[in-house]
PDB file of C-alpha atoms in Angstrom:
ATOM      1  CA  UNK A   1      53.881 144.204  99.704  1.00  0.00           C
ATOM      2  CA  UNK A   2      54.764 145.607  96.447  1.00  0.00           C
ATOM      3  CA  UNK A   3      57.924 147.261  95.941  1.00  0.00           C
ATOM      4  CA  UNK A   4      58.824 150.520  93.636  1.00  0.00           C
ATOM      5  CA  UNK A   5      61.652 151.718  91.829  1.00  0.00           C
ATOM      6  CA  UNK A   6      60.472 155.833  92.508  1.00  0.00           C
ATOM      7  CA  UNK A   7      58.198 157.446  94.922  1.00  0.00           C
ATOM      8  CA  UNK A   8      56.495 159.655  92.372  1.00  0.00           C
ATOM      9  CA  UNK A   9      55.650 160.578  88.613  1.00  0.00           C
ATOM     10  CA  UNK A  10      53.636 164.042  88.426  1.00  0.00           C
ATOM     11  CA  UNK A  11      52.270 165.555  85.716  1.00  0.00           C
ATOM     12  CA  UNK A  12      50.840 169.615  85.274  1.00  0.00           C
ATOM     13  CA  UNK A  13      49.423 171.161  81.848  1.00  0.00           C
ATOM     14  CA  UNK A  14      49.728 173.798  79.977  1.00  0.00           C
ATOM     15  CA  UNK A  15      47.310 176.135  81.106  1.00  0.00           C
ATOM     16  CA  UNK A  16      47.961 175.192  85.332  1.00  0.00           C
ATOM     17  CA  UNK A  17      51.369 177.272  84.510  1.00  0.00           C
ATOM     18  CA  UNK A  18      49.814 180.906  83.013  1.00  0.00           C
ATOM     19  CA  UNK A  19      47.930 183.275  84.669  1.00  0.00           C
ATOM     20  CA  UNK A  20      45.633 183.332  81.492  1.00  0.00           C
ATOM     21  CA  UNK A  21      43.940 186.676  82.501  1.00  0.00           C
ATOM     22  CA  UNK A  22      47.186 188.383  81.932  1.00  0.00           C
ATOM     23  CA  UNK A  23      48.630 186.696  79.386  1.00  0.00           C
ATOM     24  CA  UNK A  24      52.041 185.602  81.810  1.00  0.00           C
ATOM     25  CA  UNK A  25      53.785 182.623  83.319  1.00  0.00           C
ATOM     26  CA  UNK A  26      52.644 181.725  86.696  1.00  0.00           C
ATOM     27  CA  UNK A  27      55.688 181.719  88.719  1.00  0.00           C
ATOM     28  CA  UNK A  28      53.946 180.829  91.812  1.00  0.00           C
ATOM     29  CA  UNK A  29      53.231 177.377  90.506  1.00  0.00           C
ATOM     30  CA  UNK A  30      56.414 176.641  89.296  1.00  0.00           C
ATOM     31  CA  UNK A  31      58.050 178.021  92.698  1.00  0.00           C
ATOM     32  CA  UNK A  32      55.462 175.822  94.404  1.00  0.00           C
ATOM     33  CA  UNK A  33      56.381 172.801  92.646  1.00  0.00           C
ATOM     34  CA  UNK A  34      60.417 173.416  92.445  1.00  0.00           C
ATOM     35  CA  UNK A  35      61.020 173.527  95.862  1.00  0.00           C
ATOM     36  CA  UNK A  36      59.215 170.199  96.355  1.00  0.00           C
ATOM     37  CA  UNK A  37      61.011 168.354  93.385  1.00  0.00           C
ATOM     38  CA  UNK A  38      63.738 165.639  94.822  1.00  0.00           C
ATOM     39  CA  UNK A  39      65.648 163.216  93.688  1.00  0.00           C
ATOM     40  CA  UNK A  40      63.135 159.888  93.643  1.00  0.00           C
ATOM     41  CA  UNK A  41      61.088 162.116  91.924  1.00  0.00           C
ATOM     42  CA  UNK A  42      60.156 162.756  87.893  1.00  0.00           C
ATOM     43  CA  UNK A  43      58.172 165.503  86.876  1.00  0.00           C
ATOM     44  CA  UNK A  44      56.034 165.732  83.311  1.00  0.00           C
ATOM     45  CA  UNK A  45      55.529 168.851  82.193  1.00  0.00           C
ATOM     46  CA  UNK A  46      53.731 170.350  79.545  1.00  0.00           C
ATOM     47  CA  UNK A  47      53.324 173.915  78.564  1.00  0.00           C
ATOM     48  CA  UNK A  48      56.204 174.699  76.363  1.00  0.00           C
ATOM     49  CA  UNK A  49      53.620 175.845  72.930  1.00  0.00           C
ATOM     50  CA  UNK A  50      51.680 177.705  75.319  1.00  0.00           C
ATOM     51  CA  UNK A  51      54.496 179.479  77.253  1.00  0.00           C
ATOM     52  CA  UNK A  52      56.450 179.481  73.523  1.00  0.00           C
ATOM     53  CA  UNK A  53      53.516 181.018  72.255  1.00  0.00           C
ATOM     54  CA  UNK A  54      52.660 183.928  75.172  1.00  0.00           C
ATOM     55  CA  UNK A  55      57.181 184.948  75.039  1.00  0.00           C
ATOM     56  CA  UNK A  56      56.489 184.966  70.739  1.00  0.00           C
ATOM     57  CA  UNK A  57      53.468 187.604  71.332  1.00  0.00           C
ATOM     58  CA  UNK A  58      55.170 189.680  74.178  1.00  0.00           C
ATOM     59  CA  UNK A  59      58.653 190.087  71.945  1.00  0.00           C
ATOM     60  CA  UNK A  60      56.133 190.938  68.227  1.00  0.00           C
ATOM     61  CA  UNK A  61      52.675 191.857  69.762  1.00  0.00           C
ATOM     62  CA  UNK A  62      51.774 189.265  67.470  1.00  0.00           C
ATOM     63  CA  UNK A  63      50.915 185.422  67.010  1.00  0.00           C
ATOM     64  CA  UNK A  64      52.583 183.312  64.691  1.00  0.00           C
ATOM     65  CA  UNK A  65      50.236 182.829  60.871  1.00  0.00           C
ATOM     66  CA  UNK A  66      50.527 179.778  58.562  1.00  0.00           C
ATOM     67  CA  UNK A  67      50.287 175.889  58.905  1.00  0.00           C
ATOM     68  CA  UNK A  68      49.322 174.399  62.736  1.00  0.00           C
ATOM     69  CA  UNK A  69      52.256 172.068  62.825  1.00  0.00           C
ATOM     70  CA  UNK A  70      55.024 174.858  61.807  1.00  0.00           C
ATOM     71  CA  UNK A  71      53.525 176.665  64.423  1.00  0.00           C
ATOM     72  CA  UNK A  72      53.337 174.230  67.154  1.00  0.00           C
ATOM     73  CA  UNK A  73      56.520 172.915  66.082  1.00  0.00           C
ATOM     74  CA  UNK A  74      57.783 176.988  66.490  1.00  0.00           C
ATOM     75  CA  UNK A  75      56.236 178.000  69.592  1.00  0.00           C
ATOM     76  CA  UNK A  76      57.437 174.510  71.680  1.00  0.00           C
ATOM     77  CA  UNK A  77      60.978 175.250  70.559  1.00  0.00           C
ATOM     78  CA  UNK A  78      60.637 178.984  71.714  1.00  0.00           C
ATOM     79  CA  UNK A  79      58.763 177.612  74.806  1.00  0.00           C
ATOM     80  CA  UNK A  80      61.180 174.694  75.698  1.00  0.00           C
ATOM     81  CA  UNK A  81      64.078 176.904  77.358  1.00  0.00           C
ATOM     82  CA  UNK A  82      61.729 179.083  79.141  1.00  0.00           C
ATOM     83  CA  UNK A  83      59.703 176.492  80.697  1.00  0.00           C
ATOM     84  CA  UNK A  84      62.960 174.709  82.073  1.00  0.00           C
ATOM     85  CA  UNK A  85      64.540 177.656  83.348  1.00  0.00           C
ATOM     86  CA  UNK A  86      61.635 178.401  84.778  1.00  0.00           C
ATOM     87  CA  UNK A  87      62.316 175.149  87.028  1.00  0.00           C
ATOM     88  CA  UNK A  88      66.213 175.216  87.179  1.00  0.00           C
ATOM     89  CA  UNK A  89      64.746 178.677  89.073  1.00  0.00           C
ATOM     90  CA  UNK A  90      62.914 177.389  91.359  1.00  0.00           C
ATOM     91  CA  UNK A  91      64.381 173.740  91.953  1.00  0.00           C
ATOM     92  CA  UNK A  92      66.605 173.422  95.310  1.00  0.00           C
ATOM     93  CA  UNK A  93      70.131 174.214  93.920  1.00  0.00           C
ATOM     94  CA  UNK A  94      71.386 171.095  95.547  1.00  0.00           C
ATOM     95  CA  UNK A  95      70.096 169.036  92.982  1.00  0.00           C
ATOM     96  CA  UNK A  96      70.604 168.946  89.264  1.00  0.00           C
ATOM     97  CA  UNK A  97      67.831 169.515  86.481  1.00  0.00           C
ATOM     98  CA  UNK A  98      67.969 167.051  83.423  1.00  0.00           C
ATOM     99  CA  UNK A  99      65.426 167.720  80.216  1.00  0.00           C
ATOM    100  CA  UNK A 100      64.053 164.752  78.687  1.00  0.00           C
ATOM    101  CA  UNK A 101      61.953 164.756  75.242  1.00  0.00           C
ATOM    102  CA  UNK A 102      60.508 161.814  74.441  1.00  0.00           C
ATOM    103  CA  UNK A 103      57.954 160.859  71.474  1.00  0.00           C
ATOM    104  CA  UNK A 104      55.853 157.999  71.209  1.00  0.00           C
ATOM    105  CA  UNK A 105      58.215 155.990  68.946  1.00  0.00           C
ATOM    106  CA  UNK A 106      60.605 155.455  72.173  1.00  0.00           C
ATOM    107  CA  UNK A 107      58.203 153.844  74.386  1.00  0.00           C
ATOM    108  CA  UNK A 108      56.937 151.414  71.558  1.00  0.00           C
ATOM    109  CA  UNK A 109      60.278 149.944  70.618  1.00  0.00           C
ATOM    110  CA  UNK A 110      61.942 148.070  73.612  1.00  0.00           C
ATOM    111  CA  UNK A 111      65.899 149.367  73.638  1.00  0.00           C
ATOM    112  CA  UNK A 112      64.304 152.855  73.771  1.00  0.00           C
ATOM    113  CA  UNK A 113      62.250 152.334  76.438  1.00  0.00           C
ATOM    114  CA  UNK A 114      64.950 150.175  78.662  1.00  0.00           C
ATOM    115  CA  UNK A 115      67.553 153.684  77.922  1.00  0.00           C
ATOM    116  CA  UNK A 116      65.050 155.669  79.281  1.00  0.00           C
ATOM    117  CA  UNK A 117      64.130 153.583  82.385  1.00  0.00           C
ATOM    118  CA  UNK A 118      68.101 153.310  83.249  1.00  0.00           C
ATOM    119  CA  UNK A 119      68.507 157.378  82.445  1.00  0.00           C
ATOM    120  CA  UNK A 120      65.791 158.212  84.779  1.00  0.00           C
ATOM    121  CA  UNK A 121      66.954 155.570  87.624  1.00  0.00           C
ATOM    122  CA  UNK A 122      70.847 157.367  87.012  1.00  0.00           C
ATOM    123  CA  UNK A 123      68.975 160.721  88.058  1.00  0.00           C
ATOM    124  CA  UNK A 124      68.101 158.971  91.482  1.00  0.00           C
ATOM    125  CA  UNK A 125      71.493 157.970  92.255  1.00  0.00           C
ATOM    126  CA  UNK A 126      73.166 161.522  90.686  1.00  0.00           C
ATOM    127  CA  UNK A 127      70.821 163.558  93.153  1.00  0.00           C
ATOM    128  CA  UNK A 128      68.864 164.996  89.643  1.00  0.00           C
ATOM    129  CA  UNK A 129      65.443 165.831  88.875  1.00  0.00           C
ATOM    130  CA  UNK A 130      64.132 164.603  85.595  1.00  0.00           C
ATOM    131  CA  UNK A 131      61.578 167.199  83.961  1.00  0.00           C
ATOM    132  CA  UNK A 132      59.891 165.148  80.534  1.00  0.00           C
ATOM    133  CA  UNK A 133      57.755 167.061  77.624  1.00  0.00           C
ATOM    134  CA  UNK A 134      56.390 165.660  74.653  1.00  0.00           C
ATOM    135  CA  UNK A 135      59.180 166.460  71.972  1.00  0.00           C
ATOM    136  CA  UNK A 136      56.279 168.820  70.329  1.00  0.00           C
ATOM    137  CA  UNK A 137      59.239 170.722  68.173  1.00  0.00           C
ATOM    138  CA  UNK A 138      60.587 167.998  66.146  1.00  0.00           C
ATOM    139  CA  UNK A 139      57.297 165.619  65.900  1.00  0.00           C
ATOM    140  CA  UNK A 140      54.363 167.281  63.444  1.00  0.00           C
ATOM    141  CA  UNK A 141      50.969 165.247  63.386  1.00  0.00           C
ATOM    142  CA  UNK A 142      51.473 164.589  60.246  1.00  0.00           C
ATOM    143  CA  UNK A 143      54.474 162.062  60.358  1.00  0.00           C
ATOM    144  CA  UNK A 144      53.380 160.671  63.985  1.00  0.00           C
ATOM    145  CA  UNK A 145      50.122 159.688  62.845  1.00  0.00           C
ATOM    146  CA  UNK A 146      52.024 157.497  59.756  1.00  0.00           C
ATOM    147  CA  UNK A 147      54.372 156.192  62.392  1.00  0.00           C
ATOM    148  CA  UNK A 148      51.366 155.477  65.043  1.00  0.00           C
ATOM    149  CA  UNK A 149      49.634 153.355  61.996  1.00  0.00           C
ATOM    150  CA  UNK A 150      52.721 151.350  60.713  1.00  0.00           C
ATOM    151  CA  UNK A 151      53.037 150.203  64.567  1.00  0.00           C
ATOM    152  CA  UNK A 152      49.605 149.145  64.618  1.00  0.00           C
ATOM    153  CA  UNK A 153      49.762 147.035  61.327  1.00  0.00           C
ATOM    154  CA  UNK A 154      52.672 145.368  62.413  1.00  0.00           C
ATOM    155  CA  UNK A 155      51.075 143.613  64.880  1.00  0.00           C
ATOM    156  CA  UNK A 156      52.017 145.692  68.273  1.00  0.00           C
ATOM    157  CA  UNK A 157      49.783 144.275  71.317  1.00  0.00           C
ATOM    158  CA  UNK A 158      49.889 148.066  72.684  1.00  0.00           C
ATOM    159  CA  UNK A 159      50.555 151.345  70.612  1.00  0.00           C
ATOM    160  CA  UNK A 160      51.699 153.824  73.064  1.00  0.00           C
ATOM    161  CA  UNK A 161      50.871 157.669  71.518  1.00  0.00           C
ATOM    162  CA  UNK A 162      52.231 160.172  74.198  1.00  0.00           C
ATOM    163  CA  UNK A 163      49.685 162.846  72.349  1.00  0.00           C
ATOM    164  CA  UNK A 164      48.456 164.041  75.684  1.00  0.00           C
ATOM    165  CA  UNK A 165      51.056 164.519  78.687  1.00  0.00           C
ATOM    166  CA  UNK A 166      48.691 162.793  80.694  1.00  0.00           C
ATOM    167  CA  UNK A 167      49.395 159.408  78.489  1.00  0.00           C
ATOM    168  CA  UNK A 168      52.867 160.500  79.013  1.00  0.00           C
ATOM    169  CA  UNK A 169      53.011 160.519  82.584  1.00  0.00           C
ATOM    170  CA  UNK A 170      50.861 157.134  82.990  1.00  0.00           C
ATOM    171  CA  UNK A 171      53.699 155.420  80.656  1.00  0.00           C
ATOM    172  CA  UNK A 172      55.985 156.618  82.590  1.00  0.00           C
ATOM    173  CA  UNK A 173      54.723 155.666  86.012  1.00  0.00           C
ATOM    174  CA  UNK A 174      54.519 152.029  84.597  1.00  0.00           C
ATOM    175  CA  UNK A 175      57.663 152.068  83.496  1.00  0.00           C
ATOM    176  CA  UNK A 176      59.502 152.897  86.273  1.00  0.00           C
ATOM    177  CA  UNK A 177      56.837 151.395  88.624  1.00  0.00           C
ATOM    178  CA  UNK A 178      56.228 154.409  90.594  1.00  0.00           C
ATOM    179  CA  UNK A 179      54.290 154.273  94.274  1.00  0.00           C
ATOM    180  CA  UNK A 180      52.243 157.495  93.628  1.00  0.00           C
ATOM    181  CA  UNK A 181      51.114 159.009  90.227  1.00  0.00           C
ATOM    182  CA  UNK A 182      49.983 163.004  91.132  1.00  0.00           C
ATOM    183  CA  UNK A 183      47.919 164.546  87.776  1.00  0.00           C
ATOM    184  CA  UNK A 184      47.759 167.878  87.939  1.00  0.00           C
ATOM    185  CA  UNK A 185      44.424 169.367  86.354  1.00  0.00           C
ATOM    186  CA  UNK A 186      42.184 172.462  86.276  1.00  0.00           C
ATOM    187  CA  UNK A 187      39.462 170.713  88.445  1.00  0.00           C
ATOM    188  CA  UNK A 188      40.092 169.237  91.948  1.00  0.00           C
ATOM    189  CA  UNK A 189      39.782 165.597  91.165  1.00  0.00           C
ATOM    190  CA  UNK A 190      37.078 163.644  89.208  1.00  0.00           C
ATOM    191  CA  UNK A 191      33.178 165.182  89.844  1.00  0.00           C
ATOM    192  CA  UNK A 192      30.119 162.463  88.883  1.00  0.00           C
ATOM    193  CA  UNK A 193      28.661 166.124  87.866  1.00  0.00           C
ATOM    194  CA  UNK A 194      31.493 168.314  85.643  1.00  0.00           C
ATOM    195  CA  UNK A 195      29.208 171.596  86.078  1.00  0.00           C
ATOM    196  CA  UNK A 196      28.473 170.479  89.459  1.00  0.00           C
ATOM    197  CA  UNK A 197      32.141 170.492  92.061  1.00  0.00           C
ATOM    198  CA  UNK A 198      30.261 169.242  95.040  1.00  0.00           C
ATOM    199  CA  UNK A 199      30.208 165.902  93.037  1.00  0.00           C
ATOM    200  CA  UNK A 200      33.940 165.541  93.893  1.00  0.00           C
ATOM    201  CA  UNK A 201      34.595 161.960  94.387  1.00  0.00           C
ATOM    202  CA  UNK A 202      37.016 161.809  96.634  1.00  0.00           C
ATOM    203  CA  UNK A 203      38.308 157.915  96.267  1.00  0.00           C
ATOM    204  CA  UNK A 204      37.457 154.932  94.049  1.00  0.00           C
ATOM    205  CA  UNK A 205      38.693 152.078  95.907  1.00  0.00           C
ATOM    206  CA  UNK A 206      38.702 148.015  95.019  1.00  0.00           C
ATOM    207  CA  UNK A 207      39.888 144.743  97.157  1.00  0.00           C
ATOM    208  CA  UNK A 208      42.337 143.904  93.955  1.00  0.00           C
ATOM    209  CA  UNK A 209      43.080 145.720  90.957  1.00  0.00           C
ATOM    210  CA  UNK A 210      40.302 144.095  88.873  1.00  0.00           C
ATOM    211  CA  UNK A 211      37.471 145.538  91.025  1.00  0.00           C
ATOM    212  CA  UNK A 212      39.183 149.097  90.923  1.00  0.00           C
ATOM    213  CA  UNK A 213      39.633 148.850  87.399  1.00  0.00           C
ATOM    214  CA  UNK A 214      35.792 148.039  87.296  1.00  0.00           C
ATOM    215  CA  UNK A 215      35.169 151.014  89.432  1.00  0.00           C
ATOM    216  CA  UNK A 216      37.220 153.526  87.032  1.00  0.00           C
ATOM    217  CA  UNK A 217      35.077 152.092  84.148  1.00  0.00           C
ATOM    218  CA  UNK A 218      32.100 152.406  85.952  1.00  0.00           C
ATOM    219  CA  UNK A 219      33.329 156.215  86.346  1.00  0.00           C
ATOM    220  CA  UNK A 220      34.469 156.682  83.333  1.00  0.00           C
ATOM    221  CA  UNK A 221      30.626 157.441  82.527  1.00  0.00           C
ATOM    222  CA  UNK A 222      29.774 160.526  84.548  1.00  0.00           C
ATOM    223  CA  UNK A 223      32.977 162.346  82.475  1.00  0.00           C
ATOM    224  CA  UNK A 224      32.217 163.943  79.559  1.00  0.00           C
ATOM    225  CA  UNK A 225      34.044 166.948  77.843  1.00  0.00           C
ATOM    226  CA  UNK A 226      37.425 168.515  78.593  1.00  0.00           C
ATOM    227  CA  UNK A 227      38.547 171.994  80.141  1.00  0.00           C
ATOM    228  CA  UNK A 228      39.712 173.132  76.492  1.00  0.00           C
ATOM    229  CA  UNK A 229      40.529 172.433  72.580  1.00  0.00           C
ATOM    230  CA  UNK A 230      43.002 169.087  72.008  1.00  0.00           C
ATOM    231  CA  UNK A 231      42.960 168.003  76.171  1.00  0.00           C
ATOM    232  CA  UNK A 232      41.623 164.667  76.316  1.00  0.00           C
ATOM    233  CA  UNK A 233      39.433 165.164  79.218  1.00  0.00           C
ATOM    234  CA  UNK A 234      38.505 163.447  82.422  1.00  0.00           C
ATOM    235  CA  UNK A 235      37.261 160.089  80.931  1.00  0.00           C
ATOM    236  CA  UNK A 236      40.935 160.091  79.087  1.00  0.00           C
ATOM    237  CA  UNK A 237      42.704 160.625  82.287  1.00  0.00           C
ATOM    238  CA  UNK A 238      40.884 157.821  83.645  1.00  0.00           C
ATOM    239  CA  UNK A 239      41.965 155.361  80.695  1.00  0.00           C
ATOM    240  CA  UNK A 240      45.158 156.228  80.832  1.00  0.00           C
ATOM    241  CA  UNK A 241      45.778 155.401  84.875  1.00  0.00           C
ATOM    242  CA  UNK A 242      44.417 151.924  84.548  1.00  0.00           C
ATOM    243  CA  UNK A 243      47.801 150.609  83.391  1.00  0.00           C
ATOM    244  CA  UNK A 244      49.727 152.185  86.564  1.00  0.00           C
ATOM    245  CA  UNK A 245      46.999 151.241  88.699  1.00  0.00           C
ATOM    246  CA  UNK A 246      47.109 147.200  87.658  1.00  0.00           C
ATOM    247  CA  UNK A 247      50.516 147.311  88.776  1.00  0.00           C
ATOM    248  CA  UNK A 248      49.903 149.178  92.474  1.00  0.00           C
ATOM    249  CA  UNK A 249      50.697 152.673  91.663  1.00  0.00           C
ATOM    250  CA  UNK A 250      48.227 155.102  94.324  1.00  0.00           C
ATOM    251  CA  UNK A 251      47.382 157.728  91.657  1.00  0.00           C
ATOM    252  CA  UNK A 252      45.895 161.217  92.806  1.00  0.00           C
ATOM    253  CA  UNK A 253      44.207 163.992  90.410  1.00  0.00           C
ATOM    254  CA  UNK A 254      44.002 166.946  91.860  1.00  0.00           C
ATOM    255  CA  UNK A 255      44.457 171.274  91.277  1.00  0.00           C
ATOM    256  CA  UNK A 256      47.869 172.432  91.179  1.00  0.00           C
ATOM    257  CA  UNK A 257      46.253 175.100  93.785  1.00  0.00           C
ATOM    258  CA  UNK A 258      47.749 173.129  96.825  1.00  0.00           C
ATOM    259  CA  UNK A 259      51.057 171.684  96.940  1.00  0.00           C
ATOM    260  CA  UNK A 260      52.368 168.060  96.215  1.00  0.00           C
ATOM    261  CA  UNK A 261      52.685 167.747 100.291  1.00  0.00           C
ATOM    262  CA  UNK A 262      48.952 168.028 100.548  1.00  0.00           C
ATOM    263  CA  UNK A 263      47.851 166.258  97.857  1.00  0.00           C
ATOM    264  CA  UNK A 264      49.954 163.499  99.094  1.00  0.00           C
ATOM    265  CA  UNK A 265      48.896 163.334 102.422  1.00  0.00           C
ATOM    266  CA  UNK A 266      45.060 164.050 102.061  1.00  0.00           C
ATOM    267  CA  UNK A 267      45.015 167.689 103.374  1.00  0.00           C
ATOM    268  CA  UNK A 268      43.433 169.040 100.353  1.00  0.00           C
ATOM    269  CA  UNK A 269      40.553 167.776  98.054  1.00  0.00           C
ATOM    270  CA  UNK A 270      41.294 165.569  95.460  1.00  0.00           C
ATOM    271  CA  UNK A 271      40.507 162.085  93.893  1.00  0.00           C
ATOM    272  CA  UNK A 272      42.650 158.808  94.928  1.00  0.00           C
ATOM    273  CA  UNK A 273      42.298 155.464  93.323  1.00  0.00           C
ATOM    274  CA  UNK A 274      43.994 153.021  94.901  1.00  0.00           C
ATOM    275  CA  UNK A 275      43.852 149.448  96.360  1.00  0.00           C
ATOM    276  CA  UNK A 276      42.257 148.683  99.614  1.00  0.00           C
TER     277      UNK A 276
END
């Protein structure tokens, strides 16, 4: 039986925290997943540009004009406070809340990614809860892709990129060999039709992790498209979970409508890949 070092990386994006109809934070999702945050936990978050952006237009009655990264690079910095006090909020008070940013560049260079695997185990023993972002504020396109293609040149087996939370989040799982990995998304799970939810498939299963590799490949073929401009998409969520799955990791995909109790425990629709 395989053992892990923490009982669960989840992930949520951008859009599962607004109520995009009126333009606001939705503090019932972050209440929802506070309270259930312990220690033995880690919890990626995105939505800091988004959130950054909504506060930006509520204080000006504007958006923000000129160059995409300046903005991005704005609106996550704006975004960033909000989004973890939004979870301090909501969080049990008995437990402290740490902020982690991490970029790409610390998960491809090996003393980076052994500080953050012993930070994140400290939060276990210290009773904390570990929410990680993409460091959108202080890494522009621009300068990542350079830094992405001087890694590759040199010879790395495996460039890690971090450009999508959901790469993030599947990094992290294998790094700190997590027994579940929970992806929050706009859909309920995985459909073999995307305009069609009755397709839900509800588990891809295999005897070892070779054959459920083989059946996430096979799946990876029904997904096409993604629920909005620069998300990778189903068939991306599926390439990134191969690596946690190869090592053991149960991962789940499901909508942030029902709670991380019943995604865990099957009282809610979702997709599982795991190991027989």
């Amino acid at each position: 039986m395989k053992s892990f070092d923490i009982e669960l990386v989840g992930k949520i994006g951008s859009m599962a925290l607004i109520r995009k109809a009126e333009h606001d934070i939705d503090y019932n999702v972050f209440s929802r997943i506070g309270r259930e945050l312990q220690p033995g936990m880690i919890w990626v978050s995105s939505g800091a540009v988004e959130i950054g952006r909504l506060d930006y237009i509520k204080r000006t009655g504007r958006e923000l004009e000129g160059p995409k990264d300046n903005i991005m690079t704005d609106y996550s910095a704006q975004g960033q406070a909000i989004l973890m006090e939004e979870y301090r909020r909501y969080i049990p008070k008995a437990y402290s809340v740490r902020q982690f940013l991490v970029e790409h560049t610390h998960f491809n260079d090996a003393e980076k990614r052994k500080n953050i695997y012993e930070a994140l185990m400290r939060c276990v023993e210290q009773k904390a809860i570990p929410i990680v972002n993409y460091n959108d504020a202080v890494s522009f396109e621009e300068n990542r892709c350079w830094e992405l293609e001087q890694l590759r040149f040199s010879g790395h087996e495996r460039v890690v990129e971090c450009i999508d939370n959901d790469e993030t989040a599947s990094v992290i799982s294998t790094l700190v060999h997590a027994r579940y990995l929970l992806i929050f998304t706009s859909a309920d799970g995985i459909y073999l039709d995307p305009n069609n939810p009755s397709t839900l498939v509800e588990r891809v299963e295999g005897k070892d992790e070779e054959e459920l590799i083989a059946a996430i490949d096979e799946l990876q073929d029904h997904c096409i498209g993604a629920s909005r401009s620069g998300a990778g998409g189903a068939k991306a969520k599926l390439e990134f979970i191969k690596e946690p799955v190869r090592q053991g990791t149960t991962v789940m995909i499901a909508s942030p409508r029902y709670s991380i109790k019943e995604v865990l425990t099957g009282n809610c629709p979702r997709t599982v890949f795991q190991i027989r």
